PDB file of C-alpha atoms in Angstrom:
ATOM      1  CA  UNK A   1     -22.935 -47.842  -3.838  1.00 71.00           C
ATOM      2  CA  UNK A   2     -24.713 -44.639  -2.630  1.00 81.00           C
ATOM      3  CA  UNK A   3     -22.340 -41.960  -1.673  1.00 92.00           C
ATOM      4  CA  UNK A   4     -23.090 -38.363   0.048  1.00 96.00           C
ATOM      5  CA  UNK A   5     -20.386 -35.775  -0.705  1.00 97.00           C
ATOM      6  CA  UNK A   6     -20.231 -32.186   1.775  1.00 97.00           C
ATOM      7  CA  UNK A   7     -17.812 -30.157   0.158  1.00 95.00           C
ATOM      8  CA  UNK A   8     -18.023 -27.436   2.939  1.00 97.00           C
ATOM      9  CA  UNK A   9     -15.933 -28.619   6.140  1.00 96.00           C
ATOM     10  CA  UNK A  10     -16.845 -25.419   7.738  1.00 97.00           C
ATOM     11  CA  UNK A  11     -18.803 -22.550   7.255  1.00 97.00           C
ATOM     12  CA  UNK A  12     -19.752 -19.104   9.204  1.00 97.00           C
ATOM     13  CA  UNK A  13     -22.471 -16.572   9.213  1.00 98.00           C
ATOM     14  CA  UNK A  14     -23.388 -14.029  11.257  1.00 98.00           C
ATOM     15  CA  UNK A  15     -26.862 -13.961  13.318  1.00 98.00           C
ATOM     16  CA  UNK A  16     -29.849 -13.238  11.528  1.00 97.00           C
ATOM     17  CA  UNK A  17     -27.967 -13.591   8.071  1.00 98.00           C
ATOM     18  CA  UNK A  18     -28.929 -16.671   5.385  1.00 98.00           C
ATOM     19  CA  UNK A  19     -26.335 -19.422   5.195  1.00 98.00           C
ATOM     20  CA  UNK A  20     -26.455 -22.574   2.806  1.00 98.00           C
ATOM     21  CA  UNK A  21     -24.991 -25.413   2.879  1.00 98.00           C
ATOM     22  CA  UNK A  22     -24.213 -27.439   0.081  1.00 98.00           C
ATOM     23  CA  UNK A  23     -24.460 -31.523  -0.529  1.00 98.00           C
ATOM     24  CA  UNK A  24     -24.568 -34.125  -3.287  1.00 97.00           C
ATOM     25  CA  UNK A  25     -25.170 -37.723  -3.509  1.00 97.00           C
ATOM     26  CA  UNK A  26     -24.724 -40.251  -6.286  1.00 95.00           C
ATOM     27  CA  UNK A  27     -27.493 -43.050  -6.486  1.00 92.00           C
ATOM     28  CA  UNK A  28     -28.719 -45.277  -9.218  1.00 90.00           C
ATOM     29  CA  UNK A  29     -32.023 -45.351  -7.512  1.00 88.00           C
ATOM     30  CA  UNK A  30     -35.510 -43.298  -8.498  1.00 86.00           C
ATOM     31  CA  UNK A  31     -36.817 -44.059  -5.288  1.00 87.00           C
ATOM     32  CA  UNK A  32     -35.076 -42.555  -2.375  1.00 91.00           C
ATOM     33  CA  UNK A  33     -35.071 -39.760   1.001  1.00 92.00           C
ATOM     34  CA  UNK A  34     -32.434 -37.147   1.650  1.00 95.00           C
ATOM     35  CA  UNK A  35     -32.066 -35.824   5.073  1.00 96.00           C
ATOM     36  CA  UNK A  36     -30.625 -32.968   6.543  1.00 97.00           C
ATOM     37  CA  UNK A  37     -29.842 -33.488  10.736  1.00 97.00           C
ATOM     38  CA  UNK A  38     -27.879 -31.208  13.080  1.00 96.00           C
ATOM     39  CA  UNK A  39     -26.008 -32.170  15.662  1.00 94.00           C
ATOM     40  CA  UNK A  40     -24.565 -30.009  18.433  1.00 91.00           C
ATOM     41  CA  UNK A  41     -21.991 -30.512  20.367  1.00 85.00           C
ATOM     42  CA  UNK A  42     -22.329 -32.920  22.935  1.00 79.00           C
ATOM     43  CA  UNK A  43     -25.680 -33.505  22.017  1.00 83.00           C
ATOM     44  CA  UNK A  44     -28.136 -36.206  20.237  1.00 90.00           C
ATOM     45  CA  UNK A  45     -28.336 -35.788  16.752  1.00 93.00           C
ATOM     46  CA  UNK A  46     -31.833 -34.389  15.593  1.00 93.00           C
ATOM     47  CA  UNK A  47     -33.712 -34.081  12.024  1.00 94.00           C
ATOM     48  CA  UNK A  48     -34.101 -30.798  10.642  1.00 96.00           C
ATOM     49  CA  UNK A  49     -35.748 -31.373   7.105  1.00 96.00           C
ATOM     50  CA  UNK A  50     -36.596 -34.388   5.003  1.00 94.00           C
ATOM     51  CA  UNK A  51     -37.200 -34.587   1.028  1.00 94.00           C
ATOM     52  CA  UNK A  52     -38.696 -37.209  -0.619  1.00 91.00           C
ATOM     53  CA  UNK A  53     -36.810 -38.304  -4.329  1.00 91.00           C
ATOM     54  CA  UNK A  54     -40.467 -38.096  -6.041  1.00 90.00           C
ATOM     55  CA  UNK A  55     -41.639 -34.791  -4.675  1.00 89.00           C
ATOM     56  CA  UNK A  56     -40.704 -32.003  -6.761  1.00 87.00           C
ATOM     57  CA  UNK A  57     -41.755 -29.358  -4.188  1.00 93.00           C
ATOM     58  CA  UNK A  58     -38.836 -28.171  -1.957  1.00 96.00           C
ATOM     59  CA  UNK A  59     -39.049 -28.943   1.153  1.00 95.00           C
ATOM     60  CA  UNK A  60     -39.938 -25.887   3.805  1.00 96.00           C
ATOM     61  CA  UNK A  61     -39.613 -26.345   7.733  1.00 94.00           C
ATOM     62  CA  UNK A  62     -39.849 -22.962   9.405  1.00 96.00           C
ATOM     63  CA  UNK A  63     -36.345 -21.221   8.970  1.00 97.00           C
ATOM     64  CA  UNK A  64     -35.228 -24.377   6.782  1.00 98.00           C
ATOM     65  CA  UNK A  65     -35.260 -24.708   3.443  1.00 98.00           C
ATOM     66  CA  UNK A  66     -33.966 -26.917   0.920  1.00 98.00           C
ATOM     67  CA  UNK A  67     -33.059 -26.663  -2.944  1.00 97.00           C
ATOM     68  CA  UNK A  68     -33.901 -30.495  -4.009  1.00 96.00           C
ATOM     69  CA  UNK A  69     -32.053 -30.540  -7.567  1.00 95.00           C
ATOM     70  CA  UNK A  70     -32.722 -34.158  -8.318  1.00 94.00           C
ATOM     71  CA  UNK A  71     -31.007 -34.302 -12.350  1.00 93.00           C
ATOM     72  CA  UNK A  72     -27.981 -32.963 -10.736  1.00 95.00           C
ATOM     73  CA  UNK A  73     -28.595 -35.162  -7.396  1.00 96.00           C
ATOM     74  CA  UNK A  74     -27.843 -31.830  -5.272  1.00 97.00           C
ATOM     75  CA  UNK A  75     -29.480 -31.043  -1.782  1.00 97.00           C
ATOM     76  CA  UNK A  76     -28.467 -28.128  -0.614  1.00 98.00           C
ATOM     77  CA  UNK A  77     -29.903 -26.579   2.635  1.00 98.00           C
ATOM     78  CA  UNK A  78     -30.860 -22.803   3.311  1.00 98.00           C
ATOM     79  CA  UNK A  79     -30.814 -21.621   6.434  1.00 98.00           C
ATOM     80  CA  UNK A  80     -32.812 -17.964   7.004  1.00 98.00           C
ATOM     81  CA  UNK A  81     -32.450 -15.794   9.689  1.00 98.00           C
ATOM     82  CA  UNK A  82     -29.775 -17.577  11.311  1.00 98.00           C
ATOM     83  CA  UNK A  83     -29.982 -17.844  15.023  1.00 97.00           C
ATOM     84  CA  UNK A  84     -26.969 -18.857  17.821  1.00 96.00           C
ATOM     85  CA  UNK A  85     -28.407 -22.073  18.430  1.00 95.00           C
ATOM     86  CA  UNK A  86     -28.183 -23.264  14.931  1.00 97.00           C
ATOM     87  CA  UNK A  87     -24.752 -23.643  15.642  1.00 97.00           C
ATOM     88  CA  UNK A  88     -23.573 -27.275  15.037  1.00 97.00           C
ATOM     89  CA  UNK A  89     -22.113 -30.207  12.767  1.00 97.00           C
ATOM     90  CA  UNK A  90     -24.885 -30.593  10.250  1.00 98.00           C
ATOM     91  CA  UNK A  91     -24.921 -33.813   7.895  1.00 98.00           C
ATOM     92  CA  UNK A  92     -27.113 -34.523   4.663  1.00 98.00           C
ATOM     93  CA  UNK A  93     -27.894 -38.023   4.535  1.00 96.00           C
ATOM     94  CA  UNK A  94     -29.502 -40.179   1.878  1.00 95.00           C
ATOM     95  CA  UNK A  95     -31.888 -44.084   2.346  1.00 91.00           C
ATOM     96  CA  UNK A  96     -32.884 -45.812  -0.291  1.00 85.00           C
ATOM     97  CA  UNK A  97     -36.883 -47.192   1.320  1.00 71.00           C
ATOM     98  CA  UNK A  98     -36.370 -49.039   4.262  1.00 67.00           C
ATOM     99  CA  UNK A  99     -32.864 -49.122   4.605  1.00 77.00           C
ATOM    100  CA  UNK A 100     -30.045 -47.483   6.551  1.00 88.00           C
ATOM    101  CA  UNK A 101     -28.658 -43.786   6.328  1.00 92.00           C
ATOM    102  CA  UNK A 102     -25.672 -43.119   4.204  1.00 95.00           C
ATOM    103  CA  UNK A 103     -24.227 -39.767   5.463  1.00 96.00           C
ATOM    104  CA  UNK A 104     -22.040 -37.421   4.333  1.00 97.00           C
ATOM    105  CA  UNK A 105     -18.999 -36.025   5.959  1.00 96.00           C
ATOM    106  CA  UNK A 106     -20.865 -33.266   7.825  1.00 97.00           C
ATOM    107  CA  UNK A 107     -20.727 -29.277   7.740  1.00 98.00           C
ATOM    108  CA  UNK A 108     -19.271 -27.255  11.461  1.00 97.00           C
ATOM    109  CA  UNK A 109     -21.379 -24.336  11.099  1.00 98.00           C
ATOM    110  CA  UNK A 110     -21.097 -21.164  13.260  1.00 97.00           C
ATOM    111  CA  UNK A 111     -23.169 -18.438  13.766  1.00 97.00           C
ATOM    112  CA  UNK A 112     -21.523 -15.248  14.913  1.00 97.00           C
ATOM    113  CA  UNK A 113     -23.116 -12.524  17.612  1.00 95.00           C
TER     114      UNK A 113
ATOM    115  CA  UNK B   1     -34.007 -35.684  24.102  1.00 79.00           C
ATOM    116  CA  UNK B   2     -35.257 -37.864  21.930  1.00 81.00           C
ATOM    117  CA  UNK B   3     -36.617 -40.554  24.262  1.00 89.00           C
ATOM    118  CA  UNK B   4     -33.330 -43.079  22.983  1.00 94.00           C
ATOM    119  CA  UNK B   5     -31.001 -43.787  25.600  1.00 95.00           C
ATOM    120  CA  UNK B   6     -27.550 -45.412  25.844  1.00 97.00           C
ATOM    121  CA  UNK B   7     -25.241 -46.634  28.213  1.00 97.00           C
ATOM    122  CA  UNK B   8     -22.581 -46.670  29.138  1.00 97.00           C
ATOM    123  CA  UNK B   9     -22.235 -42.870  27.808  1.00 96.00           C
ATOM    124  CA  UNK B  10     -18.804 -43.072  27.707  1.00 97.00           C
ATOM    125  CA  UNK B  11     -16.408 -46.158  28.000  1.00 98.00           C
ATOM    126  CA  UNK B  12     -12.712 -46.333  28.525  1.00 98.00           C
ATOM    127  CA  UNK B  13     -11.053 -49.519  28.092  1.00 98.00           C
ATOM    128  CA  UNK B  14      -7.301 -51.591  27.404  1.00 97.00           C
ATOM    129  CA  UNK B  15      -6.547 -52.983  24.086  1.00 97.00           C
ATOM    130  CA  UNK B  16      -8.109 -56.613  24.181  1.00 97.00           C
ATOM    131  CA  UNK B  17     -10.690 -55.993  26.668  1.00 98.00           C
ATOM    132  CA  UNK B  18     -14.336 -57.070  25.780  1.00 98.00           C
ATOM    133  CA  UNK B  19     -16.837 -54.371  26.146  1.00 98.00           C
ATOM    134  CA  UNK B  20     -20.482 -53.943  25.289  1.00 98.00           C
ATOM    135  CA  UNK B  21     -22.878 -51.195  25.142  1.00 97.00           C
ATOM    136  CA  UNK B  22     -26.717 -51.481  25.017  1.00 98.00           C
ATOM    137  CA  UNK B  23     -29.373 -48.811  23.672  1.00 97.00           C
ATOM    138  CA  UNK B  24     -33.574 -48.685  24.527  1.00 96.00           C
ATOM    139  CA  UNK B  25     -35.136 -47.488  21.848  1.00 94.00           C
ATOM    140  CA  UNK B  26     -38.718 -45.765  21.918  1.00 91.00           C
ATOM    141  CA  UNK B  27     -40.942 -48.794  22.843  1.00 87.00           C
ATOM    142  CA  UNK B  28     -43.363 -48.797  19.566  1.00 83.00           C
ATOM    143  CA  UNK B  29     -40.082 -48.123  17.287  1.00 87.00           C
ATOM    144  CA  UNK B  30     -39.463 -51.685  15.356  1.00 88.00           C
ATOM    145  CA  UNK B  31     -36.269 -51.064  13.002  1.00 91.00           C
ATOM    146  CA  UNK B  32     -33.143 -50.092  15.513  1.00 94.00           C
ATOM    147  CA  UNK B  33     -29.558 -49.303  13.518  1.00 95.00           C
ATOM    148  CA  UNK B  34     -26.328 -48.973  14.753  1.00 97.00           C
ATOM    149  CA  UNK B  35     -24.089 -46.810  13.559  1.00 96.00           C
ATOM    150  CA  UNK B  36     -19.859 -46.057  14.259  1.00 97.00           C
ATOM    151  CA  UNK B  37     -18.938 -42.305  13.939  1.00 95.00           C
ATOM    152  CA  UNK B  38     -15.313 -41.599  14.142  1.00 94.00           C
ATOM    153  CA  UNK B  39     -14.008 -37.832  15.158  1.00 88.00           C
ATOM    154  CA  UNK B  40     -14.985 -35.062  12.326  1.00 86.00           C
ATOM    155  CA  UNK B  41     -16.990 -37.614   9.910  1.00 91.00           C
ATOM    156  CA  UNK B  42     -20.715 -38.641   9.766  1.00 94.00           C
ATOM    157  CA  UNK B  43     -22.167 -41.731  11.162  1.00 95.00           C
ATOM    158  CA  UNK B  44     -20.980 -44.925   9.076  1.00 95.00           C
ATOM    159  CA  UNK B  45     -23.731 -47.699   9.588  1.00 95.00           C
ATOM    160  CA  UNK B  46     -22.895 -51.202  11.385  1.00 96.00           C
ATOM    161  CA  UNK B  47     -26.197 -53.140  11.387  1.00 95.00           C
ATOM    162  CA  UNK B  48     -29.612 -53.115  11.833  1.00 93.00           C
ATOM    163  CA  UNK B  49     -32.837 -54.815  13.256  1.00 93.00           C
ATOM    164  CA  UNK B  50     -36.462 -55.271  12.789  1.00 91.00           C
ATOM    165  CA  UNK B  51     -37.445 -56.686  15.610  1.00 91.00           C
ATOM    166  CA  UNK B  52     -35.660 -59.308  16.719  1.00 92.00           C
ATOM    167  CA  UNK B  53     -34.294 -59.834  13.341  1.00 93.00           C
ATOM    168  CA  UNK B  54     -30.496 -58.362  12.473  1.00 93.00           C
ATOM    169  CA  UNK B  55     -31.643 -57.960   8.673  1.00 91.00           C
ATOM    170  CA  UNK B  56     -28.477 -56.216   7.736  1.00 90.00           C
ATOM    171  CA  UNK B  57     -24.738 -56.048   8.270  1.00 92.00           C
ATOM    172  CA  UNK B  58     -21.930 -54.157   7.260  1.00 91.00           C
ATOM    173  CA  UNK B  59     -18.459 -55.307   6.231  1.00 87.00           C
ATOM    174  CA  UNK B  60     -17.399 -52.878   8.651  1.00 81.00           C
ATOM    175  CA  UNK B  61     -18.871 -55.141  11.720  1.00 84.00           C
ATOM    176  CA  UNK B  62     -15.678 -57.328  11.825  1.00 88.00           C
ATOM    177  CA  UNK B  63     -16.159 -60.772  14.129  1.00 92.00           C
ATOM    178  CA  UNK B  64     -15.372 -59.366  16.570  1.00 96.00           C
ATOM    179  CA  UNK B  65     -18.509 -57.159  16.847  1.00 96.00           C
ATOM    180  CA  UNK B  66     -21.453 -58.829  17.794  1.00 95.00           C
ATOM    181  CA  UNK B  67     -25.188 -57.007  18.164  1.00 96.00           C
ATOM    182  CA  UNK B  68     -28.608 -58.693  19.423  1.00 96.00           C
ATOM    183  CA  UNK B  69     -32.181 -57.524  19.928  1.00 96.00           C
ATOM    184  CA  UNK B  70     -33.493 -60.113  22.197  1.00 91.00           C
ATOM    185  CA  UNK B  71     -37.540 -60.133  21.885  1.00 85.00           C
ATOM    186  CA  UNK B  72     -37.223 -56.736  19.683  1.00 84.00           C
ATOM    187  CA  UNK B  73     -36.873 -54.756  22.642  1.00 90.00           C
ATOM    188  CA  UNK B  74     -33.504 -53.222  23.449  1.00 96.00           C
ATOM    189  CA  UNK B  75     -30.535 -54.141  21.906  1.00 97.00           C
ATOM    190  CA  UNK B  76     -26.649 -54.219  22.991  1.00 97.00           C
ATOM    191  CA  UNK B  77     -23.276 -54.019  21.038  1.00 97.00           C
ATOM    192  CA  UNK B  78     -20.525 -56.104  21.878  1.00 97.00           C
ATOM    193  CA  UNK B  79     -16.528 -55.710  20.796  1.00 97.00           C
ATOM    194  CA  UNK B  80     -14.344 -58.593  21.439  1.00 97.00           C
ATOM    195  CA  UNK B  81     -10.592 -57.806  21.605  1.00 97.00           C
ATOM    196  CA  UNK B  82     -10.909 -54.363  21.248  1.00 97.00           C
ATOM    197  CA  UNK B  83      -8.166 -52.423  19.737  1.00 96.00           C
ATOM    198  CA  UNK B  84      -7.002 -48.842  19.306  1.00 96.00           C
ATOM    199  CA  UNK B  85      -8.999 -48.390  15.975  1.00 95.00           C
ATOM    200  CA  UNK B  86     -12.267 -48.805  17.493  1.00 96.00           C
ATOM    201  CA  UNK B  87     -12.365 -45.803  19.162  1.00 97.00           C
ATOM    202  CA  UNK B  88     -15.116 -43.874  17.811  1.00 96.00           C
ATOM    203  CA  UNK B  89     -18.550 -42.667  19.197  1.00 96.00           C
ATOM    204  CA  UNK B  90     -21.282 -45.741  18.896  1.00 97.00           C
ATOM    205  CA  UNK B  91     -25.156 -44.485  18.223  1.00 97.00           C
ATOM    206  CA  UNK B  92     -28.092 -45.950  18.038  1.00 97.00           C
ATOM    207  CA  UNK B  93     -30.996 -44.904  16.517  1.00 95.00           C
ATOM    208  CA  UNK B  94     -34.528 -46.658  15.682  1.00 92.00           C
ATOM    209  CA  UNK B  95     -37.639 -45.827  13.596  1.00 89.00           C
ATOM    210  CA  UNK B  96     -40.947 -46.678  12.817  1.00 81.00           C
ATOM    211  CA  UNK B  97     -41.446 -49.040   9.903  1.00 68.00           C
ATOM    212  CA  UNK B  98     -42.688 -46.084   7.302  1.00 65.00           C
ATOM    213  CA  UNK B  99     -39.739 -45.459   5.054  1.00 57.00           C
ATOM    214  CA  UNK B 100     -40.240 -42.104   5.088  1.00 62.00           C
ATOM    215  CA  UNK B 101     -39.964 -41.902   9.040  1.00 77.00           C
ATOM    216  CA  UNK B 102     -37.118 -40.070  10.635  1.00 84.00           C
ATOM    217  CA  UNK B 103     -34.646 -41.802  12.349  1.00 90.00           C
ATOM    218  CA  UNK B 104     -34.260 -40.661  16.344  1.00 92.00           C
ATOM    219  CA  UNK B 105     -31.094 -40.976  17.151  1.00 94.00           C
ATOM    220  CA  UNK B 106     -29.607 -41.486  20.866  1.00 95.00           C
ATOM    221  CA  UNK B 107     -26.242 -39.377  22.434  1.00 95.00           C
ATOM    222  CA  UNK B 108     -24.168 -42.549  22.021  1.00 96.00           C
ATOM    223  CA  UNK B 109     -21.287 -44.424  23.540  1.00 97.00           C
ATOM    224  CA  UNK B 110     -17.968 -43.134  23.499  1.00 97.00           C
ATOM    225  CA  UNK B 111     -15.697 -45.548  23.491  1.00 98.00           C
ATOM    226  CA  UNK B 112     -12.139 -44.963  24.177  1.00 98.00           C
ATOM    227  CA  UNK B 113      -9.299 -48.089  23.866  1.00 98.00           C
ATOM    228  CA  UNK B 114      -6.028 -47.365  25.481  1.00 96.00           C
TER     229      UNK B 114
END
């Protein structure tokens, strides 16, 4: 079975700092996504970035980055020039094509003033 | 928002009540998952449909849950007998058929058993 491990329960960092957040997965599959979505409080949870298992290039969306290690199954995501509304639970989640998310135990990240 | 609703938003019921929630996904959106997220964890996933199909279960949908998508449109949840342990935060999400779609999630059910 596919599992997602976030070793980081929490983590801080102050405004317009870099923050990264670490996650690994275990699959027997070559063929596979990873996800990274945020979710604030109260609110619907929304994709940030998306890496496909083939790609080798790291994925880049604006402020978000991610370091796709796929030998050591790591996907960790960077977050530049941190801002207050990145503040939330964020959760790396892996699918296998066409199936369901497998997520991990989330990250509470906040950003201080 | 990401044009996925739910309702109830929140739910408060006794131990052995029946409830059920429904979700309306984004019309042109074919696959439509369920998921159960308790306090401080990720999403866990319950089922899922394409179209009208339920093409996958978890072992974590007990009998007592029960979920339909009648003509692949919406779709609704329902708990029979609920007890104490299914209090958790119910979401919905759906997708287009591409694998490498996003899924867009909606702000859930909260349900609450007393």
């Amino acid at each position: 079975a596919q599992t997602v491990t976030q070793s980081q329960p929490e983590m801080s960092v102050q405004e317009a700092e870099t923050v990264t957040l670490s996650c690994t997965y275990d699959t027997s599959e070559s063929d596979y996504y990873l996800f990274w979505y945020k979710q604030p409080p109260s609110r619907q949870m929304i994709l940030v970035i998306r890496q496909e298992a083939y790609k080798q290039q790291n994925a880049t969306e604006n402020r978000f980055s991610v370091n796709f290690q796929k030998a050591a199954k790591s996907f960790s995501l960077k977050i530049s020039d941190s801002q207050l509304g990145d503040a939330a639970m964020y959760f790396c989640a892996y699918r296998r094509s066409g199936s369901r998310l497998t997520f991990g135990e989330g990250t509470q990240l906040t950003v201080n003033p | 928002d990401t044009g996925v609703s739910q309702n109830p938003r929140h739910k408060i019921t006794k131990r052995g009540q029946n409830v059920t929630f429904r979700c309306d996904p984004i019309s042109e959106h074919n696959r439509l998952y369920w998921y159960r997220q308790t306090l401080g964890q990720g999403p866990e996933f319950l089922t899922y449909f394409q179209n009208e199909a339920q093409l996958e279960k978890s072992r974590l949908l007990s009998d007592r849950f029960s979920a339909e998508r009648p003509k692949g449109s919406f779709s609704t949840l329902e708990i029979q007998r609920t007890e104490q342990g299914d209090s958790a935060m119910y979401l919905c999400a759906c997708m287009m058929g591409s694998s490498y779609n996003e899924q867009f999630f909606g702000p859930g059910t909260r349900l609450t058993v007393l």
